[in-house]
Amino acid sequence: MPVACLAAVLACLASLLWGAGDIGPAQAWAVLMGQGSEEARFVVTELRAPRTVIGIAVGMMLACGGALMQVVARNPLAEPGLLGVSAGAAFAVAIALLLGMEAAGLHVLVAQAGALLGCLFVMSTVRLSGARQDPVRLVLAGAALSSLLVALTSLVLLIDQRAADEIRFWVIGSLAGRSLEALGGSLPSLMLALALTLWLVRPLAALALGEAVASGLGHHPGRVRKLTVLVVALLVGAATALAGPIAFVGLAVPYVARALCGADIRRTLWLCLPLGVVMLVSADVVSRLLVRPSELPLGVLTTLLGAPVLIAVVRARRLPIL
């Protein structure tokens, strides 16, 4: 955990020092030391700092959402970005825009409602005969749902040009241009998600031992699953409202966390917090530098980084049981 926290701090520092513009690390460091030009101070404090804070929040939310979804689905391939949860949130935003809502007035609840519908579809798929024993089937079903939602979102773009201009942000996934006010709007739901997560940790650890054991310990498996789905929808919906659909963070981070500290959700969940920050903020820094002075969409870069992890997990001789 200390090493992961140190890596997260270094990733955040890199996010403040490097960007696609003309302000280099030396100028940005001078600003952090209380000096520097007005232009450098504006870039660091008004552009890079809010972007870093939002990246920290989105990284934590996606990593925790992925860890919780994998535990409740008992499937190591269950990931919000792969199974249509993020796509559901983005589609809900597209529909809201088509109905006339302005982007600035969009409430995070719209995205969370779409994420909740995606979660319910995923959990319905898990309950299908044999799906729990075959993780790849769940991914295939999720990929089909994601493709359908992306196609419907694209149809919205064709119908309404105004929506197309505003929805482009949610289609590609990016931290650029986001303000702290957008994060403030999601704080009430995040506080609720945090409180529920703290309550769910012990029941989820018991549920990993089997429903009979969990019931014997006084927990209610059905209630635990429903509340976990609600928490995943709150986290992923808020993250999608802030940064658009970003895939593979919820898959790669819990996978690395389990490799470092085992499958116990009481340890992996908290390790996911700094690791999620490391992956998302580092990917955002790289996205700024690869095609300077332009930026590569963050969602594209996380896909490039996470796809090898998915292939490695699927090609593993024996998928881990959660």
mmCIF file of C-alpha atoms in Angstrom:
data_model
loop_
_atom_site.group_PDB
_atom_site.id
_atom_site.type_symbol
_atom_site.label_atom_id
_atom_site.label_comp_id
_atom_site.label_asym_id
_atom_site.label_seq_id
_atom_site.Cartn_x
_atom_site.Cartn_y
_atom_site.Cartn_z
ATOM 1 C CA MET A 1 0.000 0.000 0.000
ATOM 2 C CA PRO A 2 2.749 2.604 0.811
ATOM 3 C CA VAL A 3 4.447 1.970 -2.541
ATOM 4 C CA ALA A 4 1.126 2.324 -4.371
ATOM 5 C CA CYS A 5 0.392 5.591 -2.547
ATOM 6 C CA LEU A 6 3.866 6.914 -3.431
ATOM 7 C CA ALA A 7 3.324 5.970 -7.084
ATOM 8 C CA ALA A 8 -0.016 7.800 -7.028
ATOM 9 C CA VAL A 9 1.645 10.939 -5.637
ATOM 10 C CA LEU A 10 4.333 10.806 -8.344
ATOM 11 C CA ALA A 11 1.689 10.352 -11.054
ATOM 12 C CA CYS A 12 -0.189 13.423 -9.772
ATOM 13 C CA LEU A 13 3.049 15.441 -9.698
ATOM 14 C CA ALA A 14 3.765 14.413 -13.289
ATOM 15 C CA SER A 15 0.250 15.515 -14.226
ATOM 16 C CA LEU A 16 1.028 18.991 -12.878
ATOM 17 C CA LEU A 17 4.436 19.215 -14.559
ATOM 18 C CA TRP A 18 3.767 17.886 -18.067
ATOM 19 C CA GLY A 19 1.212 18.942 -20.657
ATOM 20 C CA ALA A 20 0.654 19.285 -24.388
ATOM 21 C CA GLY A 21 1.286 23.049 -24.398
ATOM 22 C CA ASP A 22 4.395 25.176 -24.221
ATOM 23 C CA ILE A 23 4.674 25.229 -20.405
ATOM 24 C CA GLY A 24 7.411 22.720 -19.574
ATOM 25 C CA PRO A 25 8.273 20.908 -16.319
ATOM 26 C CA ALA A 26 10.762 23.573 -15.187
ATOM 27 C CA GLN A 27 8.205 26.381 -15.529
ATOM 28 C CA ALA A 28 5.501 24.290 -13.845
ATOM 29 C CA TRP A 29 7.844 23.384 -10.973
ATOM 30 C CA ALA A 30 8.584 27.082 -10.464
ATOM 31 C CA VAL A 31 4.855 27.682 -10.065
ATOM 32 C CA LEU A 32 4.621 24.897 -7.477
ATOM 33 C CA MET A 33 7.464 26.605 -5.589
ATOM 34 C CA GLY A 34 5.528 29.907 -5.556
ATOM 35 C CA GLN A 35 7.244 31.535 -8.526
ATOM 36 C CA GLY A 36 6.844 31.365 -12.318
ATOM 37 C CA SER A 37 5.147 33.527 -14.941
ATOM 38 C CA GLU A 38 1.472 34.444 -15.050
ATOM 39 C CA GLU A 39 0.946 32.189 -18.066
ATOM 40 C CA ALA A 40 2.578 29.216 -16.322
ATOM 41 C CA ARG A 41 0.574 29.877 -13.151
ATOM 42 C CA PHE A 42 -2.674 29.922 -15.140
ATOM 43 C CA VAL A 43 -1.835 26.663 -16.921
ATOM 44 C CA VAL A 44 -0.869 24.841 -13.724
ATOM 45 C CA THR A 45 -3.555 26.138 -11.372
ATOM 46 C CA GLU A 46 -6.502 26.600 -13.747
ATOM 47 C CA LEU A 47 -5.964 23.757 -16.216
ATOM 48 C CA ARG A 48 -3.698 21.010 -14.931
ATOM 49 C CA ALA A 49 -4.641 21.065 -11.230
ATOM 50 C CA PRO A 50 -8.430 20.632 -11.740
ATOM 51 C CA ARG A 51 -7.728 18.000 -14.386
ATOM 52 C CA THR A 52 -5.514 16.117 -11.939
ATOM 53 C CA VAL A 53 -8.111 16.243 -9.163
ATOM 54 C CA ILE A 54 -10.809 14.930 -11.504
ATOM 55 C CA GLY A 55 -8.415 12.229 -12.716
ATOM 56 C CA ILE A 56 -7.844 11.135 -9.105
ATOM 57 C CA ALA A 57 -11.590 10.879 -8.482
ATOM 58 C CA VAL A 58 -12.366 9.084 -11.761
ATOM 59 C CA GLY A 59 -9.501 6.623 -11.285
ATOM 60 C CA MET A 60 -10.690 5.701 -7.783
ATOM 61 C CA MET A 61 -14.331 5.395 -8.844
ATOM 62 C CA LEU A 62 -13.656 3.172 -11.858
ATOM 63 C CA ALA A 63 -11.199 0.939 -9.998
ATOM 64 C CA CYS A 64 -13.529 0.446 -7.019
ATOM 65 C CA GLY A 65 -16.530 -0.020 -9.315
ATOM 66 C CA GLY A 66 -14.674 -2.742 -11.205
ATOM 67 C CA ALA A 67 -13.553 -4.506 -8.021
ATOM 68 C CA LEU A 68 -17.074 -4.502 -6.579
ATOM 69 C CA MET A 69 -18.643 -5.692 -9.829
ATOM 70 C CA GLN A 70 -16.170 -8.562 -10.124
ATOM 71 C CA VAL A 71 -16.895 -9.705 -6.576
ATOM 72 C CA VAL A 72 -20.675 -9.526 -6.826
ATOM 73 C CA ALA A 73 -20.649 -11.225 -10.239
ATOM 74 C CA ARG A 74 -17.954 -13.675 -9.049
ATOM 75 C CA ASN A 75 -16.308 -13.090 -12.400
ATOM 76 C CA PRO A 76 -12.756 -11.714 -12.867
ATOM 77 C CA LEU A 77 -13.709 -10.315 -16.296
ATOM 78 C CA ALA A 78 -16.647 -8.231 -15.058
ATOM 79 C CA GLU A 79 -15.648 -4.640 -15.851
ATOM 80 C CA PRO A 80 -17.997 -1.640 -16.183
ATOM 81 C CA GLY A 81 -16.426 -0.474 -19.422
ATOM 82 C CA LEU A 82 -16.593 -3.913 -21.021
ATOM 83 C CA LEU A 83 -20.076 -4.904 -19.892
ATOM 84 C CA GLY A 84 -22.013 -1.895 -21.061
ATOM 85 C CA VAL A 85 -22.309 -0.011 -17.766
ATOM 86 C CA SER A 86 -20.251 2.964 -18.961
ATOM 87 C CA ALA A 87 -21.908 2.778 -22.385
ATOM 88 C CA GLY A 88 -25.304 2.845 -20.654
ATOM 89 C CA ALA A 89 -24.347 6.000 -18.784
ATOM 90 C CA ALA A 90 -23.110 7.666 -21.992
ATOM 91 C CA PHE A 91 -26.280 6.646 -23.844
ATOM 92 C CA ALA A 92 -28.429 8.138 -21.078
ATOM 93 C CA VAL A 93 -26.522 11.408 -21.430
ATOM 94 C CA ALA A 94 -27.054 11.323 -25.208
ATOM 95 C CA ILE A 95 -30.795 10.841 -24.784
ATOM 96 C CA ALA A 96 -30.904 13.696 -22.275
ATOM 97 C CA LEU A 97 -29.144 15.958 -24.775
ATOM 98 C CA LEU A 98 -31.509 14.880 -27.543
ATOM 99 C CA LEU A 99 -34.456 15.830 -25.333
ATOM 100 C CA GLY A 100 -33.082 19.339 -25.018
ATOM 101 C CA MET A 101 -31.008 19.383 -21.839
ATOM 102 C CA GLU A 102 -27.956 21.607 -22.042
ATOM 103 C CA ALA A 103 -24.631 19.976 -21.283
ATOM 104 C CA ALA A 104 -23.922 22.377 -18.420
ATOM 105 C CA GLY A 105 -27.214 21.501 -16.791
ATOM 106 C CA LEU A 106 -26.874 17.752 -17.046
ATOM 107 C CA HIS A 107 -27.149 16.186 -13.663
ATOM 108 C CA VAL A 108 -24.958 13.277 -12.742
ATOM 109 C CA LEU A 109 -28.091 11.320 -11.902
ATOM 110 C CA VAL A 110 -28.808 10.946 -15.621
ATOM 111 C CA ALA A 111 -25.543 9.086 -16.152
ATOM 112 C CA GLN A 112 -26.026 7.073 -12.950
ATOM 113 C CA ALA A 113 -29.497 5.995 -14.069
ATOM 114 C CA GLY A 114 -28.031 4.742 -17.344
ATOM 115 C CA ALA A 115 -25.248 2.954 -15.467
ATOM 116 C CA LEU A 116 -27.810 1.303 -13.195
ATOM 117 C CA LEU A 117 -29.696 -0.083 -16.203
ATOM 118 C CA GLY A 118 -26.399 -1.446 -17.531
ATOM 119 C CA CYS A 119 -25.657 -3.052 -14.153
ATOM 120 C CA LEU A 120 -29.088 -4.677 -14.051
ATOM 121 C CA PHE A 121 -28.518 -6.152 -17.496
ATOM 122 C CA VAL A 122 -25.150 -7.505 -16.389
ATOM 123 C CA MET A 123 -26.567 -9.094 -13.274
ATOM 124 C CA SER A 124 -29.414 -10.602 -15.287
ATOM 125 C CA THR A 125 -26.807 -12.103 -17.590
ATOM 126 C CA VAL A 126 -24.915 -13.543 -14.635
ATOM 127 C CA ARG A 127 -28.043 -15.316 -13.515
ATOM 128 C CA LEU A 128 -28.328 -17.096 -16.869
ATOM 129 C CA SER A 129 -27.570 -20.766 -16.649
ATOM 130 C CA GLY A 130 -23.839 -21.397 -16.931
ATOM 131 C CA ALA A 131 -22.775 -17.770 -17.273
ATOM 132 C CA ARG A 132 -21.180 -17.678 -13.834
ATOM 133 C CA GLN A 133 -19.080 -20.714 -14.634
ATOM 134 C CA ASP A 134 -17.978 -19.306 -18.000
ATOM 135 C CA PRO A 135 -16.566 -15.772 -17.557
ATOM 136 C CA VAL A 136 -15.987 -15.333 -21.283
ATOM 137 C CA ARG A 137 -19.727 -15.653 -21.988
ATOM 138 C CA LEU A 138 -20.379 -12.710 -19.706
ATOM 139 C CA VAL A 139 -17.831 -10.601 -21.564
ATOM 140 C CA LEU A 140 -19.382 -11.545 -24.905
ATOM 141 C CA ALA A 141 -22.837 -10.536 -23.641
ATOM 142 C CA GLY A 142 -21.422 -7.280 -22.295
ATOM 143 C CA ALA A 143 -19.626 -6.567 -25.552
ATOM 144 C CA ALA A 144 -22.892 -7.079 -27.423
ATOM 145 C CA LEU A 145 -24.683 -4.641 -25.086
ATOM 146 C CA SER A 146 -21.874 -2.086 -25.401
ATOM 147 C CA SER A 147 -21.939 -2.320 -29.196
ATOM 148 C CA LEU A 148 -25.711 -1.841 -29.218
ATOM 149 C CA LEU A 149 -25.531 1.205 -26.944
ATOM 150 C CA VAL A 150 -22.666 2.745 -28.912
ATOM 151 C CA ALA A 151 -24.651 2.243 -32.115
ATOM 152 C CA LEU A 152 -27.718 3.882 -30.568
ATOM 153 C CA THR A 153 -25.553 6.755 -29.309
ATOM 154 C CA SER A 154 -24.167 7.213 -32.816
ATOM 155 C CA LEU A 155 -27.743 7.298 -34.110
ATOM 156 C CA VAL A 156 -28.476 10.132 -31.688
ATOM 157 C CA LEU A 157 -25.495 12.006 -33.105
ATOM 158 C CA LEU A 158 -26.911 11.672 -36.602
ATOM 159 C CA ILE A 159 -30.368 12.846 -35.530
ATOM 160 C CA ASP A 160 -29.314 15.996 -33.677
ATOM 161 C CA GLN A 161 -26.225 17.985 -34.705
ATOM 162 C CA ARG A 162 -26.360 20.055 -31.504
ATOM 163 C CA ALA A 163 -26.274 16.898 -29.453
ATOM 164 C CA ALA A 164 -23.441 15.620 -31.652
ATOM 165 C CA ASP A 165 -21.273 18.600 -30.754
ATOM 166 C CA GLU A 166 -21.931 18.167 -27.033
ATOM 167 C CA ILE A 167 -21.908 14.362 -26.841
ATOM 168 C CA ARG A 168 -18.530 13.969 -28.525
ATOM 169 C CA PHE A 169 -16.928 14.400 -25.112
ATOM 170 C CA TRP A 170 -18.819 11.431 -23.639
ATOM 171 C CA VAL A 171 -18.146 9.226 -26.669
ATOM 172 C CA ILE A 172 -14.354 9.337 -26.645
ATOM 173 C CA GLY A 173 -13.573 9.752 -22.927
ATOM 174 C CA SER A 174 -11.353 12.638 -21.829
ATOM 175 C CA LEU A 175 -10.373 14.741 -18.815
ATOM 176 C CA ALA A 176 -9.635 17.838 -20.881
ATOM 177 C CA GLY A 177 -11.694 20.918 -20.158
ATOM 178 C CA ARG A 178 -13.491 19.573 -17.094
ATOM 179 C CA SER A 179 -14.012 21.850 -14.132
ATOM 180 C CA LEU A 180 -14.167 21.158 -10.424
ATOM 181 C CA GLU A 181 -17.808 22.273 -10.430
ATOM 182 C CA ALA A 182 -18.643 19.112 -12.353
ATOM 183 C CA LEU A 183 -16.987 17.064 -9.625
ATOM 184 C CA GLY A 184 -18.831 18.987 -6.912
ATOM 185 C CA GLY A 185 -22.168 17.990 -8.417
ATOM 186 C CA SER A 186 -21.380 14.322 -7.896
ATOM 187 C CA LEU A 187 -20.136 14.594 -4.301
ATOM 188 C CA PRO A 188 -23.486 13.740 -2.581
ATOM 189 C CA SER A 189 -23.832 10.499 -4.520
ATOM 190 C CA LEU A 190 -20.168 9.669 -3.940
ATOM 191 C CA MET A 191 -20.580 10.114 -0.196
ATOM 192 C CA LEU A 192 -23.545 7.725 -0.311
ATOM 193 C CA ALA A 193 -21.466 5.240 -2.337
ATOM 194 C CA LEU A 194 -18.614 5.491 0.186
ATOM 195 C CA ALA A 195 -20.918 4.857 3.144
ATOM 196 C CA LEU A 196 -22.505 1.851 1.432
ATOM 197 C CA THR A 197 -19.087 0.484 0.459
ATOM 198 C CA LEU A 198 -17.846 0.622 4.033
ATOM 199 C CA TRP A 199 -20.947 -1.291 5.121
ATOM 200 C CA LEU A 200 -20.647 -3.841 2.285
ATOM 201 C CA VAL A 201 -17.009 -4.855 2.740
ATOM 202 C CA ARG A 202 -17.599 -7.508 5.379
ATOM 203 C CA PRO A 203 -20.764 -8.993 3.766
ATOM 204 C CA LEU A 204 -18.971 -9.206 0.394
ATOM 205 C CA ALA A 205 -16.016 -10.970 2.019
ATOM 206 C CA ALA A 206 -18.463 -13.468 3.535
ATOM 207 C CA LEU A 207 -20.332 -13.833 0.231
ATOM 208 C CA ALA A 208 -17.068 -14.826 -1.462
ATOM 209 C CA LEU A 209 -17.129 -17.954 0.727
ATOM 210 C CA GLY A 210 -20.543 -18.938 -0.637
ATOM 211 C CA GLU A 211 -24.165 -17.946 -0.069
ATOM 212 C CA ALA A 212 -24.684 -20.598 2.610
ATOM 213 C CA VAL A 213 -21.698 -19.362 4.604
ATOM 214 C CA ALA A 214 -22.785 -15.739 4.203
ATOM 215 C CA SER A 215 -26.314 -16.558 5.352
ATOM 216 C CA GLY A 216 -24.909 -18.527 8.267
ATOM 217 C CA LEU A 217 -22.924 -15.474 9.340
ATOM 218 C CA GLY A 218 -26.078 -13.384 9.411
ATOM 219 C CA HIS A 219 -25.791 -11.617 6.062
ATOM 220 C CA HIS A 220 -28.437 -11.411 3.335
ATOM 221 C CA PRO A 221 -26.887 -12.260 -0.068
ATOM 222 C CA GLY A 222 -29.752 -10.851 -2.119
ATOM 223 C CA ARG A 223 -29.701 -7.529 -0.283
ATOM 224 C CA VAL A 224 -25.901 -7.345 -0.503
ATOM 225 C CA ARG A 225 -25.982 -7.861 -4.291
ATOM 226 C CA LYS A 226 -28.641 -5.188 -4.827
ATOM 227 C CA LEU A 227 -26.767 -2.629 -2.749
ATOM 228 C CA THR A 228 -23.502 -3.476 -4.509
ATOM 229 C CA VAL A 229 -25.129 -2.942 -7.909
ATOM 230 C CA LEU A 230 -26.385 0.426 -6.657
ATOM 231 C CA VAL A 231 -22.877 1.408 -5.505
ATOM 232 C CA VAL A 232 -21.364 0.376 -8.863
ATOM 233 C CA ALA A 233 -23.988 2.468 -10.687
ATOM 234 C CA LEU A 234 -23.256 5.494 -8.488
ATOM 235 C CA LEU A 235 -19.495 5.203 -9.000
ATOM 236 C CA VAL A 236 -19.436 4.385 -12.711
ATOM 237 C CA GLY A 237 -22.229 6.817 -13.564
ATOM 238 C CA ALA A 238 -20.442 9.674 -11.798
ATOM 239 C CA ALA A 239 -17.132 8.758 -13.457
ATOM 240 C CA THR A 240 -18.773 8.664 -16.894
ATOM 241 C CA ALA A 241 -20.463 12.002 -16.298
ATOM 242 C CA LEU A 242 -17.050 13.480 -15.480
ATOM 243 C CA ALA A 243 -14.822 11.858 -18.080
ATOM 244 C CA GLY A 244 -16.923 9.862 -20.527
ATOM 245 C CA PRO A 245 -16.765 6.088 -21.025
ATOM 246 C CA ILE A 246 -13.262 4.877 -20.115
ATOM 247 C CA ALA A 247 -12.736 1.142 -20.391
ATOM 248 C CA PHE A 248 -10.326 -1.341 -18.812
ATOM 249 C CA VAL A 249 -9.453 0.652 -15.659
ATOM 250 C CA GLY A 250 -11.999 -1.423 -13.743
ATOM 251 C CA LEU A 251 -10.478 -4.613 -15.144
ATOM 252 C CA ALA A 252 -6.741 -3.975 -14.994
ATOM 253 C CA VAL A 253 -6.542 -2.329 -11.560
ATOM 254 C CA PRO A 254 -8.401 -5.042 -9.551
ATOM 255 C CA TYR A 255 -6.429 -7.682 -11.465
ATOM 256 C CA VAL A 256 -3.128 -6.105 -10.384
ATOM 257 C CA ALA A 257 -4.412 -5.573 -6.831
ATOM 258 C CA ARG A 258 -5.376 -9.248 -6.476
ATOM 259 C CA ALA A 259 -1.968 -10.260 -7.805
ATOM 260 C CA LEU A 260 -0.309 -8.125 -5.115
ATOM 261 C CA CYS A 261 -2.417 -8.893 -2.039
ATOM 262 C CA GLY A 262 -4.754 -11.796 -2.810
ATOM 263 C CA ALA A 263 -8.470 -12.085 -3.593
ATOM 264 C CA ASP A 264 -9.841 -10.844 -0.256
ATOM 265 C CA ILE A 265 -12.019 -7.826 -1.051
ATOM 266 C CA ARG A 266 -11.115 -6.289 2.324
ATOM 267 C CA ARG A 267 -7.558 -5.789 1.046
ATOM 268 C CA THR A 268 -7.941 -5.451 -2.725
ATOM 269 C CA LEU A 269 -10.639 -2.762 -2.542
ATOM 270 C CA TRP A 270 -8.440 -0.299 -0.645
ATOM 271 C CA LEU A 271 -5.381 -1.079 -2.762
ATOM 272 C CA CYS A 272 -7.490 -0.298 -5.843
ATOM 273 C CA LEU A 273 -7.761 3.345 -4.715
ATOM 274 C CA PRO A 274 -4.097 4.376 -5.236
ATOM 275 C CA LEU A 275 -3.639 1.954 -8.145
ATOM 276 C CA GLY A 276 -6.645 3.457 -9.934
ATOM 277 C CA VAL A 277 -5.102 6.906 -9.543
ATOM 278 C CA VAL A 278 -1.773 5.634 -10.867
ATOM 279 C CA MET A 279 -3.288 4.088 -13.990
ATOM 280 C CA LEU A 280 -5.732 6.835 -14.938
ATOM 281 C CA VAL A 281 -3.563 9.868 -14.160
ATOM 282 C CA SER A 282 -0.486 8.277 -15.781
ATOM 283 C CA ALA A 283 -2.507 7.423 -18.887
ATOM 284 C CA ASP A 284 -3.775 11.009 -18.997
ATOM 285 C CA VAL A 285 -0.213 12.363 -18.849
ATOM 286 C CA VAL A 286 0.901 10.049 -21.654
ATOM 287 C CA SER A 287 -2.151 11.035 -23.733
ATOM 288 C CA ARG A 288 -0.986 14.669 -23.582
ATOM 289 C CA LEU A 289 2.556 13.913 -24.730
ATOM 290 C CA LEU A 290 2.176 11.313 -27.497
ATOM 291 C CA VAL A 291 0.814 13.593 -30.230
ATOM 292 C CA ARG A 292 1.846 17.080 -29.036
ATOM 293 C CA PRO A 293 0.597 19.767 -29.424
ATOM 294 C CA SER A 294 -2.682 17.833 -29.748
ATOM 295 C CA GLU A 295 -3.900 15.205 -27.262
ATOM 296 C CA LEU A 296 -4.812 11.558 -27.714
ATOM 297 C CA PRO A 297 -8.271 10.767 -26.244
ATOM 298 C CA LEU A 298 -7.860 9.174 -22.817
ATOM 299 C CA GLY A 299 -10.411 6.456 -23.593
ATOM 300 C CA VAL A 300 -8.330 5.352 -26.587
ATOM 301 C CA LEU A 301 -5.150 5.134 -24.523
ATOM 302 C CA THR A 302 -6.713 3.134 -21.655
ATOM 303 C CA THR A 303 -8.054 0.711 -24.248
ATOM 304 C CA LEU A 304 -4.564 0.280 -25.687
ATOM 305 C CA LEU A 305 -3.180 -0.329 -22.192
ATOM 306 C CA GLY A 306 -6.005 -2.540 -20.926
ATOM 307 C CA ALA A 307 -6.556 -4.792 -23.924
ATOM 308 C CA PRO A 308 -3.321 -6.776 -23.301
ATOM 309 C CA VAL A 309 -4.437 -7.288 -19.695
ATOM 310 C CA LEU A 310 -7.783 -8.688 -20.873
ATOM 311 C CA ILE A 311 -6.016 -11.016 -23.307
ATOM 312 C CA ALA A 312 -3.630 -12.154 -20.560
ATOM 313 C CA VAL A 313 -6.512 -12.886 -18.186
ATOM 314 C CA VAL A 314 -8.520 -14.782 -20.818
ATOM 315 C CA ARG A 315 -5.465 -16.776 -21.957
ATOM 316 C CA ALA A 316 -4.593 -17.720 -18.389
ATOM 317 C CA ARG A 317 -4.693 -21.463 -17.959
ATOM 318 C CA ARG A 318 -7.225 -21.126 -15.159
ATOM 319 C CA LEU A 319 -9.209 -17.987 -14.434
ATOM 320 C CA PRO A 320 -9.188 -17.045 -10.760
ATOM 321 C CA ILE A 321 -12.407 -17.770 -8.822
ATOM 322 C CA LEU A 322 -13.829 -14.827 -6.871
#
